[in-house]
Short mmCIF file of C-alpha atoms in Angstrom, two decimals:
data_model
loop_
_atom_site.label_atom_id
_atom_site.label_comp_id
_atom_site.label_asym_id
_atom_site.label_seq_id
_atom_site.Cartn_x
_atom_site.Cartn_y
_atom_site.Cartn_z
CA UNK A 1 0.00 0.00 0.00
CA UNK A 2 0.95 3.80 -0.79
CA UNK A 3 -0.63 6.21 0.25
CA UNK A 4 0.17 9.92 -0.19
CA UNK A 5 0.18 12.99 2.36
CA UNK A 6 0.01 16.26 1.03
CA UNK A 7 0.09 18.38 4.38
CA UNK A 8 3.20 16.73 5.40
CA UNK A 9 4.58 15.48 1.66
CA UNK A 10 5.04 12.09 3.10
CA UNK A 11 4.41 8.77 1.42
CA UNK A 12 3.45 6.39 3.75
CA UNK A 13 4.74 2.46 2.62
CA UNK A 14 2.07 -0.78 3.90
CA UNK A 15 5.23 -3.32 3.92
CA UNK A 16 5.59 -7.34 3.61
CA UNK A 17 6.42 -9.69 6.10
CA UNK A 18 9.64 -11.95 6.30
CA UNK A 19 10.41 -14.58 4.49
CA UNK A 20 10.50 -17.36 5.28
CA UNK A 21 7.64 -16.74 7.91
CA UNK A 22 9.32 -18.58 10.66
CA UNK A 23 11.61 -16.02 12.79
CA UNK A 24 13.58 -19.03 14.09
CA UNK A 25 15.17 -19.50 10.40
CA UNK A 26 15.64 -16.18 9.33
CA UNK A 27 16.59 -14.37 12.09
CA UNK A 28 17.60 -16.95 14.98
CA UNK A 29 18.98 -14.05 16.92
CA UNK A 30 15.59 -12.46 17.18
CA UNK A 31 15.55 -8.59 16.73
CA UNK A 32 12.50 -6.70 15.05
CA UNK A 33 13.39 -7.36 11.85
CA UNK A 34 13.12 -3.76 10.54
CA UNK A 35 11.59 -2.51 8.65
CA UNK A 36 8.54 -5.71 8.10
CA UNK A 37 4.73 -5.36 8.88
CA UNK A 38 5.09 -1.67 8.96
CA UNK A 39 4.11 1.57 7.71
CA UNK A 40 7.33 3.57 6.58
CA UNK A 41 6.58 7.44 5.95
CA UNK A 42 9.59 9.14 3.78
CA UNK A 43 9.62 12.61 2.09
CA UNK A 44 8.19 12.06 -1.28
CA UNK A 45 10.36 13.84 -2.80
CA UNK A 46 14.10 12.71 -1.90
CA UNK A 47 12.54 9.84 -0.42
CA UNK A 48 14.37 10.42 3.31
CA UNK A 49 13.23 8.64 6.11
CA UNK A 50 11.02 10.46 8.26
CA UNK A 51 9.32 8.10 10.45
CA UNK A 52 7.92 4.14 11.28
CA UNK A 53 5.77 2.69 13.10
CA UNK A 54 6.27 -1.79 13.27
CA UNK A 55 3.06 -3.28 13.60
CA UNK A 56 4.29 -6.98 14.26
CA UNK A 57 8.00 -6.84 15.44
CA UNK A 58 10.35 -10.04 14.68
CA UNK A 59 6.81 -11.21 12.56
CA UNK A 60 6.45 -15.06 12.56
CA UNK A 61 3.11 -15.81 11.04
CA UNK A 62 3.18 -14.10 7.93
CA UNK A 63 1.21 -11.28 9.31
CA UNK A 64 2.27 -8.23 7.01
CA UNK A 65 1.07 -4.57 6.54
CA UNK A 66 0.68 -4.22 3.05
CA UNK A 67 -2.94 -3.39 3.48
CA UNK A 68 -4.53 0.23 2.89
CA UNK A 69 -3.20 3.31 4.78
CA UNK A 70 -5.95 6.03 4.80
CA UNK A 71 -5.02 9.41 6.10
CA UNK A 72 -7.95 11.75 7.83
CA UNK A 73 -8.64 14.54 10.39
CA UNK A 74 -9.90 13.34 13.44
CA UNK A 75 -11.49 15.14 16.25
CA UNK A 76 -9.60 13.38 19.49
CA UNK A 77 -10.40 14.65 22.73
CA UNK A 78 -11.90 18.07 21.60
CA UNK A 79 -8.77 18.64 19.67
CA UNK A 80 -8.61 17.69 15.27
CA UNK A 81 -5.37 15.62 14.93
CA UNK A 82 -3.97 14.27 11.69
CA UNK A 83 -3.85 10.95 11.62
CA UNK A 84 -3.30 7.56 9.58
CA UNK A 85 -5.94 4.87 10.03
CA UNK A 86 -4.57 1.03 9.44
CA UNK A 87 -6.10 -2.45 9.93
CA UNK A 88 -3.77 -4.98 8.97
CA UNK A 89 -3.72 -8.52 8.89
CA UNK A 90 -2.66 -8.79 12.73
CA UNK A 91 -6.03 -8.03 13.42
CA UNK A 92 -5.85 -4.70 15.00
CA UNK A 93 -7.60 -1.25 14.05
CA UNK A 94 -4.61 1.41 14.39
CA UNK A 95 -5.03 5.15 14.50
CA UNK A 96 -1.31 7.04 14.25
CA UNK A 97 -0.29 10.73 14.21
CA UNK A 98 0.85 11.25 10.57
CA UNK A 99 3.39 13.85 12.09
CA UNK A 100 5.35 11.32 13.72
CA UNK A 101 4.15 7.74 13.62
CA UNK A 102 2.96 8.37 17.52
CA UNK A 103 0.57 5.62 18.20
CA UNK A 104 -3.36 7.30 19.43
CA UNK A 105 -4.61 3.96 19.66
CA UNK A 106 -5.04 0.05 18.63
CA UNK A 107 -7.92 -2.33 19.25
CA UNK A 108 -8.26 -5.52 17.89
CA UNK A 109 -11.41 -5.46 15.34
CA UNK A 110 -11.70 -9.75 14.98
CA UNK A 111 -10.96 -12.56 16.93
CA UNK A 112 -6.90 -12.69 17.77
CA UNK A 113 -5.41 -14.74 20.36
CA UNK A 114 -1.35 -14.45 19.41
CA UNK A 115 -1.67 -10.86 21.07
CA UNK A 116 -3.87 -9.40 23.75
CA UNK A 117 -3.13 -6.21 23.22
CA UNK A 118 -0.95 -3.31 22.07
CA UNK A 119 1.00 -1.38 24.83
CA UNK A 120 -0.13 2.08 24.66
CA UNK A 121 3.35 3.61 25.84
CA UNK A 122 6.04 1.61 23.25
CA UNK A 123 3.12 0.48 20.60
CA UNK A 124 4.11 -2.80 20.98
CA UNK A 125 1.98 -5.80 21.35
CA UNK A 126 1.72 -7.82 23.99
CA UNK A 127 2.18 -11.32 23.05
CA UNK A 128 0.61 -14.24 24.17
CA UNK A 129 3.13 -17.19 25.79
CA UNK A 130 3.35 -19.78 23.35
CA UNK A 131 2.21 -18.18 19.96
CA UNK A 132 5.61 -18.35 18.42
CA UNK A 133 5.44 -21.70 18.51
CA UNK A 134 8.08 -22.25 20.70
CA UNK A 135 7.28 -25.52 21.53
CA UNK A 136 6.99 -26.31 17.35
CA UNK A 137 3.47 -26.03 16.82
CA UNK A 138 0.28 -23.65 17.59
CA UNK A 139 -3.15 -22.71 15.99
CA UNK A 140 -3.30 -18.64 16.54
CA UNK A 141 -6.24 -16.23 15.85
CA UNK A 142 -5.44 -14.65 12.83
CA UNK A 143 -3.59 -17.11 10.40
CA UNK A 144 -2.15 -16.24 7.54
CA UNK A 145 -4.53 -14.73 5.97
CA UNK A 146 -5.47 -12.29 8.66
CA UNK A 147 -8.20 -10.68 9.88
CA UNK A 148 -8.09 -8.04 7.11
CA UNK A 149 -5.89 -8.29 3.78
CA UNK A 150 -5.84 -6.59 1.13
CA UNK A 151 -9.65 -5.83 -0.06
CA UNK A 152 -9.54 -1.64 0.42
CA UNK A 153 -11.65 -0.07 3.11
CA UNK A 154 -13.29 3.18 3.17
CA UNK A 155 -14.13 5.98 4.52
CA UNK A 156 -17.07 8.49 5.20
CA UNK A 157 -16.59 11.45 6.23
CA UNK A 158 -20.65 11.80 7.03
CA UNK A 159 -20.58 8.99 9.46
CA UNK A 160 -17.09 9.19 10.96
CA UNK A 161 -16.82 5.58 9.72
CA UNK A 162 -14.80 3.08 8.29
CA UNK A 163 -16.00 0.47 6.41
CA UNK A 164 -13.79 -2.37 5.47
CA UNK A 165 -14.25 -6.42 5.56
CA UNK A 166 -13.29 -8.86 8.00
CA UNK A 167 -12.95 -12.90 8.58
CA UNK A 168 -11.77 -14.98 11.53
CA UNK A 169 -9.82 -17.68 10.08
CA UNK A 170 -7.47 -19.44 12.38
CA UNK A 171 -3.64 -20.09 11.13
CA UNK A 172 -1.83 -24.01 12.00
CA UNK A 173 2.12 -23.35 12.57
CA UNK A 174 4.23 -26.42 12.76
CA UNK A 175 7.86 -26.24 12.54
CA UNK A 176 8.87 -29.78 14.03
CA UNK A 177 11.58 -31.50 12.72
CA UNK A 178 12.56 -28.56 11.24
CA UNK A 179 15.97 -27.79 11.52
CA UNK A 180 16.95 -24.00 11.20
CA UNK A 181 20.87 -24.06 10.60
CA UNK A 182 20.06 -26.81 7.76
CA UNK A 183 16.98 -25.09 6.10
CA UNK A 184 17.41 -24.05 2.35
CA UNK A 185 14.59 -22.80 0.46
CA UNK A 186 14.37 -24.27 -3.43
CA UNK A 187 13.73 -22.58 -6.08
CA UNK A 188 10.00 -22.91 -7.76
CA UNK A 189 9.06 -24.39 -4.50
CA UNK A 190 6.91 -23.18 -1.50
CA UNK A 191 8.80 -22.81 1.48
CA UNK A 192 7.77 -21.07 4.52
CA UNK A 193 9.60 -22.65 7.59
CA UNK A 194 6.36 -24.00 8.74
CA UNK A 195 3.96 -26.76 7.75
CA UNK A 196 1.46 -25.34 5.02
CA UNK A 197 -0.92 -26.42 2.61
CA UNK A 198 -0.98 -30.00 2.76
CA UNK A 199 -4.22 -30.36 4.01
CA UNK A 200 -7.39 -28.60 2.86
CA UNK A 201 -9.91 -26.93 5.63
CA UNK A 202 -13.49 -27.63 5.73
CA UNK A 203 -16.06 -24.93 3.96
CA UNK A 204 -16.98 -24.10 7.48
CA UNK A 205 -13.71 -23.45 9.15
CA UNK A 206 -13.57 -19.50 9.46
CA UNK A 207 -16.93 -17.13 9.14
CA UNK A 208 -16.49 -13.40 7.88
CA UNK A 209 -18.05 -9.77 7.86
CA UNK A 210 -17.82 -6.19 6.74
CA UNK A 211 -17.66 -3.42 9.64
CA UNK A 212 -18.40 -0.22 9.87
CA UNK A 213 -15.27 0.98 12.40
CA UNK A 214 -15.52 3.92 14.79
CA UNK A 215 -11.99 4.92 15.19
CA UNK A 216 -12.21 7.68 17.49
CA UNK A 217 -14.13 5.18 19.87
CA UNK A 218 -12.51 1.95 18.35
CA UNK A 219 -15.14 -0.47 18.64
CA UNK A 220 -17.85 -1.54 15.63
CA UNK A 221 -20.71 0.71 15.23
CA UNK A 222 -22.06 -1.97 13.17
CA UNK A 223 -21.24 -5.64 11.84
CA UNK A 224 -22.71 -7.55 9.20
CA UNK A 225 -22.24 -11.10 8.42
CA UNK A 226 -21.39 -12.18 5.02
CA UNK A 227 -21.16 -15.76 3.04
CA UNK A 228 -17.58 -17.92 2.98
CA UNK A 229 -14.53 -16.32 4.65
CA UNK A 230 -13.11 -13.93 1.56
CA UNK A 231 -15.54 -10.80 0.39
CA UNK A 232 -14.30 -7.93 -1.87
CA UNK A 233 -13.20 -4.44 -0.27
CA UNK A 234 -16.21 -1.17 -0.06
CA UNK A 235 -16.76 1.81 -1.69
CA UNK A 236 -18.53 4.54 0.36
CA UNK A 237 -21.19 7.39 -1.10
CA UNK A 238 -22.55 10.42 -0.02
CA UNK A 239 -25.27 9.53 -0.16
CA UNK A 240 -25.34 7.21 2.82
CA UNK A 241 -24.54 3.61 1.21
CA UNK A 242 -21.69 1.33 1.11
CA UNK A 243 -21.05 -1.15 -1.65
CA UNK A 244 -19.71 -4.30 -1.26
CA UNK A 245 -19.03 -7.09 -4.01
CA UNK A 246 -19.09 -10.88 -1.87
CA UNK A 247 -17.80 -14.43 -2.61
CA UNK A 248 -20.71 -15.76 -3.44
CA UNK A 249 -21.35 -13.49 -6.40
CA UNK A 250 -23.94 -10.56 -5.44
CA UNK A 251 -22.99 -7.22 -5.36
CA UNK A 252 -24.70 -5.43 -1.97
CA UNK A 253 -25.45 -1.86 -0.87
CA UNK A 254 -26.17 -1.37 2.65
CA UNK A 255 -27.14 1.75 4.34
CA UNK A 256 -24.22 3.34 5.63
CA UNK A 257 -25.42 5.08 9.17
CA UNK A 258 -27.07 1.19 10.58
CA UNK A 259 -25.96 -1.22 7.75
CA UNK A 260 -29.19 -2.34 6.22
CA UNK A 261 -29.28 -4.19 3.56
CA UNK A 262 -30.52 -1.82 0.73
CA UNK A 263 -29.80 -3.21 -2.48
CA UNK A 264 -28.40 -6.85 -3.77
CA UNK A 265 -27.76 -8.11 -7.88
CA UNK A 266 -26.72 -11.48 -8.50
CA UNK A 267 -23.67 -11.10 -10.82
CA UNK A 268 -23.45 -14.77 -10.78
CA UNK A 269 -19.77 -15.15 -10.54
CA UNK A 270 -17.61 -14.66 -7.42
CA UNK A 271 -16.14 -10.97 -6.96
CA UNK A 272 -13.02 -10.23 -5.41
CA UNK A 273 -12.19 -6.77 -6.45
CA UNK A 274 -13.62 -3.49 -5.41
CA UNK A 275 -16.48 -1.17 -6.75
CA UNK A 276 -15.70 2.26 -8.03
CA UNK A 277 -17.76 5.11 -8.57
CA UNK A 278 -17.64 8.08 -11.41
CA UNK A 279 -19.64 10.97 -12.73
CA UNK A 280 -20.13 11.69 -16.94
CA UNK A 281 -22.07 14.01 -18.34
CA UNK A 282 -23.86 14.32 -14.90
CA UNK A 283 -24.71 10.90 -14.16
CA UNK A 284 -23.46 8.70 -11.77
CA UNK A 285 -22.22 5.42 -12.56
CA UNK A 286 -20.73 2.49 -10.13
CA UNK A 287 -18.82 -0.16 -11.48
CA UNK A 288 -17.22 -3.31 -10.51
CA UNK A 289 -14.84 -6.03 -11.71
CA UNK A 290 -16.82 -9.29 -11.55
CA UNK A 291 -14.44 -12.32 -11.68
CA UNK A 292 -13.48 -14.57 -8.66
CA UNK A 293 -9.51 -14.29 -7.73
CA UNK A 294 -7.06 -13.34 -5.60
CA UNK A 295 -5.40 -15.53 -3.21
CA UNK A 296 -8.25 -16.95 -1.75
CA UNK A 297 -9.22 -18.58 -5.09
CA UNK A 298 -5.53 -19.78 -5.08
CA UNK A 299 -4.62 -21.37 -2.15
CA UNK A 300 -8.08 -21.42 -0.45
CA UNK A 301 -9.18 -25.28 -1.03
CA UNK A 302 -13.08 -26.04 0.16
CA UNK A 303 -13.52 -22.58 1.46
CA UNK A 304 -13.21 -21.14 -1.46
CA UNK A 305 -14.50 -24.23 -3.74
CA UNK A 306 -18.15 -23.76 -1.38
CA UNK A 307 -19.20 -21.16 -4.01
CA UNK A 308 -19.07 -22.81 -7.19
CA UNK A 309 -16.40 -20.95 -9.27
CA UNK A 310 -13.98 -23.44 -10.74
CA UNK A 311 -11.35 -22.59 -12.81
CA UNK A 312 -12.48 -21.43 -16.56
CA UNK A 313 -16.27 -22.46 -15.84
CA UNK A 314 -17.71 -19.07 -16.00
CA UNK A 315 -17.16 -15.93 -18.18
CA UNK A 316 -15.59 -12.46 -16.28
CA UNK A 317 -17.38 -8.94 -16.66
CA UNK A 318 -17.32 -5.30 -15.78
CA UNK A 319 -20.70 -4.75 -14.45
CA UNK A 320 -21.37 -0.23 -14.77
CA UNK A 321 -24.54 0.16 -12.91
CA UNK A 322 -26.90 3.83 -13.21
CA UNK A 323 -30.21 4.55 -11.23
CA UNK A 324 -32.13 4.23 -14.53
CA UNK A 325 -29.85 1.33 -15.91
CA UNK A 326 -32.04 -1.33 -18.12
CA UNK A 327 -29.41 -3.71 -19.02
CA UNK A 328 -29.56 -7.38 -17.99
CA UNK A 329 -26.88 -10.11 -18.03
CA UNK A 330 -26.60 -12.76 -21.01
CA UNK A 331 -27.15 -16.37 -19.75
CA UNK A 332 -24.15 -17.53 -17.52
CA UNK A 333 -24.15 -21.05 -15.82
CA UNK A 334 -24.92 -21.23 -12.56
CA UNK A 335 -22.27 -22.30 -9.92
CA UNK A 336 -20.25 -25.63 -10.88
CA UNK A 337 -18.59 -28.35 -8.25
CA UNK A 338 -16.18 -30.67 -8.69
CA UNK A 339 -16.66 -33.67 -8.47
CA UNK A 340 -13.03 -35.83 -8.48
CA UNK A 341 -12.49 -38.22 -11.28
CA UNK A 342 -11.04 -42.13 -10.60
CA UNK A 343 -10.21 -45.20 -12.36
CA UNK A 344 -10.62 -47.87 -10.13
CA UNK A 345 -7.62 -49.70 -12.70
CA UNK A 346 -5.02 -47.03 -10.92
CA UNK A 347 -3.13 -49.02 -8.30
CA UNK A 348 -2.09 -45.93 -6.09
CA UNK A 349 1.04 -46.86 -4.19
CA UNK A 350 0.91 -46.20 -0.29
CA UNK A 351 4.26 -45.00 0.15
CA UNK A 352 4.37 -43.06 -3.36
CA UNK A 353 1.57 -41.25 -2.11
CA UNK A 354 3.26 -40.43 0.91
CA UNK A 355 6.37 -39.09 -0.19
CA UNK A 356 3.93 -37.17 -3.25
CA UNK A 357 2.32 -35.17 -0.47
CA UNK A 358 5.60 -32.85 0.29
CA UNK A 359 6.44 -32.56 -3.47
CA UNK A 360 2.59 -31.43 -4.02
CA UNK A 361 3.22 -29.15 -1.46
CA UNK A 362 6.41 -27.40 -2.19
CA UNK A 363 5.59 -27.18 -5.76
CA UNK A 364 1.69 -27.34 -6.56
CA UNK A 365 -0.39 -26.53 -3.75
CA UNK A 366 0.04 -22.77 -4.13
CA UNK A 367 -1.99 -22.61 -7.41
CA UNK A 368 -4.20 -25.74 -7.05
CA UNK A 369 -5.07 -25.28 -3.32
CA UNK A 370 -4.20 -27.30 -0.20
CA UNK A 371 -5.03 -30.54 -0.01
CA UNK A 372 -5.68 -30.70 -3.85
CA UNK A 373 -8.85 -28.76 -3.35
CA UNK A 374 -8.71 -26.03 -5.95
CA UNK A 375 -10.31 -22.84 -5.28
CA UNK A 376 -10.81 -22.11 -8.95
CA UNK A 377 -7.41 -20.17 -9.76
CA UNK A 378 -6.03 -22.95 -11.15
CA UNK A 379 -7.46 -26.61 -12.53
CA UNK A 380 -8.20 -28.90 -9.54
CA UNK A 381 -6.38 -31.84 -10.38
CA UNK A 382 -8.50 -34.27 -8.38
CA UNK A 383 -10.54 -33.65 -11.85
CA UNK A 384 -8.04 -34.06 -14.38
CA UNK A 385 -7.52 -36.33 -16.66
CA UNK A 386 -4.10 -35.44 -17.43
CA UNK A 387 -3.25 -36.77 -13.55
CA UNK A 388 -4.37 -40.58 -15.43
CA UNK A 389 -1.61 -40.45 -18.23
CA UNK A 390 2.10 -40.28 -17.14
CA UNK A 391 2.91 -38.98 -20.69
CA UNK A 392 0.63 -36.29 -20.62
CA UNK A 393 1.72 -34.95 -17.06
CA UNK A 394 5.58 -34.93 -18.20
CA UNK A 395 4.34 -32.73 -21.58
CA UNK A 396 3.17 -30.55 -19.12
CA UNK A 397 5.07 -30.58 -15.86
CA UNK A 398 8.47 -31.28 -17.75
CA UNK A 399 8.12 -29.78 -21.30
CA UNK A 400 5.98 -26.83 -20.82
CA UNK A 401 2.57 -27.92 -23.09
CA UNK A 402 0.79 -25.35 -20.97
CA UNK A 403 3.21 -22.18 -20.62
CA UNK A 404 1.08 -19.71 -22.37
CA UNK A 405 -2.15 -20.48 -19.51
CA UNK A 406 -0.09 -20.01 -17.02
CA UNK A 407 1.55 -23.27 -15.70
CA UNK A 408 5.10 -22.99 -15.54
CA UNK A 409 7.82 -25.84 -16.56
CA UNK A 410 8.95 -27.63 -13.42
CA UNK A 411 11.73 -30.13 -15.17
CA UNK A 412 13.76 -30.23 -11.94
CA UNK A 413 11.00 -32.31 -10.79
CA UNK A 414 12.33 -35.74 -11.32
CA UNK A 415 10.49 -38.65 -12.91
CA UNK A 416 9.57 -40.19 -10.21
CA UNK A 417 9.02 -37.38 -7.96
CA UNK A 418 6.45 -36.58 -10.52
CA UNK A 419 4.61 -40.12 -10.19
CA UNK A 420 4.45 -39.41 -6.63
CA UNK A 421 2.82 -36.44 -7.05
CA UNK A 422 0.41 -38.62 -9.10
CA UNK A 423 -0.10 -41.23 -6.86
CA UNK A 424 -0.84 -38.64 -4.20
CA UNK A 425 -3.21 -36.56 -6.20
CA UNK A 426 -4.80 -40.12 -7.42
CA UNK A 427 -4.72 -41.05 -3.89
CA UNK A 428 -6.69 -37.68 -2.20
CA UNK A 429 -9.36 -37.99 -5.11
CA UNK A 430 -10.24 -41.28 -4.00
CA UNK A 431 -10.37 -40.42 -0.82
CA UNK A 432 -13.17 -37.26 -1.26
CA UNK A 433 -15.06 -39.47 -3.54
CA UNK A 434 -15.68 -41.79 -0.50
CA UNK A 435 -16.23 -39.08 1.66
CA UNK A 436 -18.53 -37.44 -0.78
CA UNK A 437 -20.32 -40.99 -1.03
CA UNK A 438 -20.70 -41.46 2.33
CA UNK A 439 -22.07 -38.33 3.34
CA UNK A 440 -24.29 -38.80 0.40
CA UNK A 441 -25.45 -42.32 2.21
CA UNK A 442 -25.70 -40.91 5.56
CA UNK A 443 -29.61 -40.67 6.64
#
């Protein structure tokens, strides 16, 4: 995130988190690790440093700050202070004096249990014993994905609000048998330091909103539920609404003063990007990508799959609504769900399948989802008939067949690394189907 300052000609940088995620391999010494997960303000002109302010110091959970830094006059104790508002992925709503990166305030805004609080006097948070995983392994409030990400909140200035999604989505860190001094990252691999990806979550594992934020008071004025655990980012009118694009494919206003529920169109595809609003020849429009994406769709297995968008199965728009607009959408299909293919002649190999799970990990999981559960950024392979014939799979994996729709060459992946992979893809398939077909079975 950038965001510029024109009272104090500052630039104010949203920055990453460290990589890997695990502290214990990149930094064993500890320290903060500056300058990740925070916001950065330099002159923007000569670019000299001016001031920081670290959300998550020595970061271990992949918690960074590269989310939207929005800049506003506040009224704080009968006094109007300049200020930069910031919810990040730590799951904390912070409100900082653009001056000097002096912390007013920070409250968490979801569920967090790494932290249970920020110390008002150093801005530091106080963690929670145990939530580095010092003893190898931990399930924290946030995970990974946070409690915000990157979807854009927004502000009105009518309602002293901010409006911005949430979800409460809990993170698994395991680093056992891990060994820092030894650990090498790979290239075209996923490496984190921790264990990640290699199973997929249930539809139901994290629930999510969209809040309208008091910051002067930091608590919710209002909170809205919303379908799966990824919506889109808001848009904010004058006149008293806030738009809001969700996973499950309709596009929302609510009023903006109580969040009712003004307005919904079924766009029938998943949306993941934000609305924006214009003016031509004096009439308003609002418009809005339509097209599920992001990471979510990428590496978020059944809770992303729960809304029926599988990769290539349904066409992507840009919807441009008006008051008086007449227009209506040509026939799309409605949502789509994989089923996983088999061929009960595939002998899948126990121990193949074993040693396939860390290979589909470290170099598939991140575009076909955990636990080969795509969530429709990339072919779900459980699916594909490709995963049946060896010869195919090395014209693609090894020789490149599908460069030009976006799956890479991996020919360091060794012949039979790659029939593991396909033993353990085989393997998982078979497995849903007899999930599937006994939860079809059950009365």
């Amino acid at each position: 995130a950038l965001t510029y300052d024109p009272d104090f000609n500052h630039l104010y940088i949203g920055t990453g988190n460290g990589s890997p995620w695990n502290q214990k391999i990149r930094s064993p010494g500890g320290g903060d690790n500056l300058f990740l997960c925070s916001i950065v303000a330099v002159d923007a002109d000569t670019g000299e440093y001016k001031w920081h302010y670290q959300t998550v110091p020595g970061e271990t959970w992949d918690f960074n700050s590269a989310m939207d830094i929005v800049s506003v006059d506040l009224e704080i104790g009968g006094h109007p202070v300049k200020t930069v508002m910031h919810a990040p992925k730590n799951a904390f709503f912070y409100v900082l004096n653009r001056a000097n990166g002096g912390l007013i305030s920070a409250m968490p805004f979801a569920k967090v249990t790494w932290a249970s609080g920020v110390d008002q006097k150093t801005g530091r948070p106080i963690e929670v014993a145990g939530a580095r995983y010092e003893d190898g392994e931990v399930t924290t409030w946030p995970g990974p994905t946070g409690a915000h990400n990157w979807q854009p909140m927004s502000w009105n200035p009518a309602t002293q609000l901010m409006y911005f999604p949430y979800h409460d989505l809990p993170g698994y860190y395991n680093d056992t048998g891990i060994r820092p001094a030894q650990w090498r990252a790979k290239a075209h691999e996923l490496h984190v330091g921790v264990a990640f990806g290699a199973e997929d979550a249930p539809a139901d594992t994290g629930s999510s909103g969209i809040l309208a934020w008091d910051p002067i008071r930091q608590r919710a004025a209002w909170r809205r539920e919303n379908t799966g655990v990824i919506n889109a980012g808001t848009m904010t009118t004058a006149g008293n609404l806030v738009f809001q694009g969700l996973a499950d494919g309709r596009f929302v206003a609510y009023r903006a003063t109580d969040g009712e529920t003004l307005w919904t169109y079924d766009a029938r595809h998943g949306i993941a990007a934000s609305p924006i609003t214009y003016e031509l020849d004096d009439r308003q429009y609002v418009a809005i990508p339509v097209g599920w994406g992001g990471g979510i769709s990428m590496l978020g297995g059944s809770l992303a799959a729960q809304h029926g968008w599988p990769y290539g199965a349904h066409p992507r728009r840009l919807l441009v609504f008006a008051l008086d607009g007449a227009a209506a959408l040509p026939k799309t299909p409605p949502p789509v769900f994989v089923r996983p293919a088999d061929d009960p002649s595939f002998a899948v190999d126990p121990e193949r399948a074993k040693r396939g799970s860390a290979l589909y990990v470290e170099n598939c999981a991140w575009c076909h989802g955990p636990g080969v559960v795509s969530g429709g950024g990339a072919p779900d392979l459980r699916a594909s008939p490709i995963l049946f014939d060896r010869k195919a799979l090395e014209r693609v994996v090894h020789e490149g067949e599908r460069v030009a729709r976006g799956m890479p060459a991996i020919p360091s992946l060794g012949e039979e690394q790659l029939v593991a992979i396909q033993h353990f893809v085989r393997w998982r398939a078979r497995e849903d189907l007899k999930a599937a077909q006994g939860s079809a079975s059950t009365p």
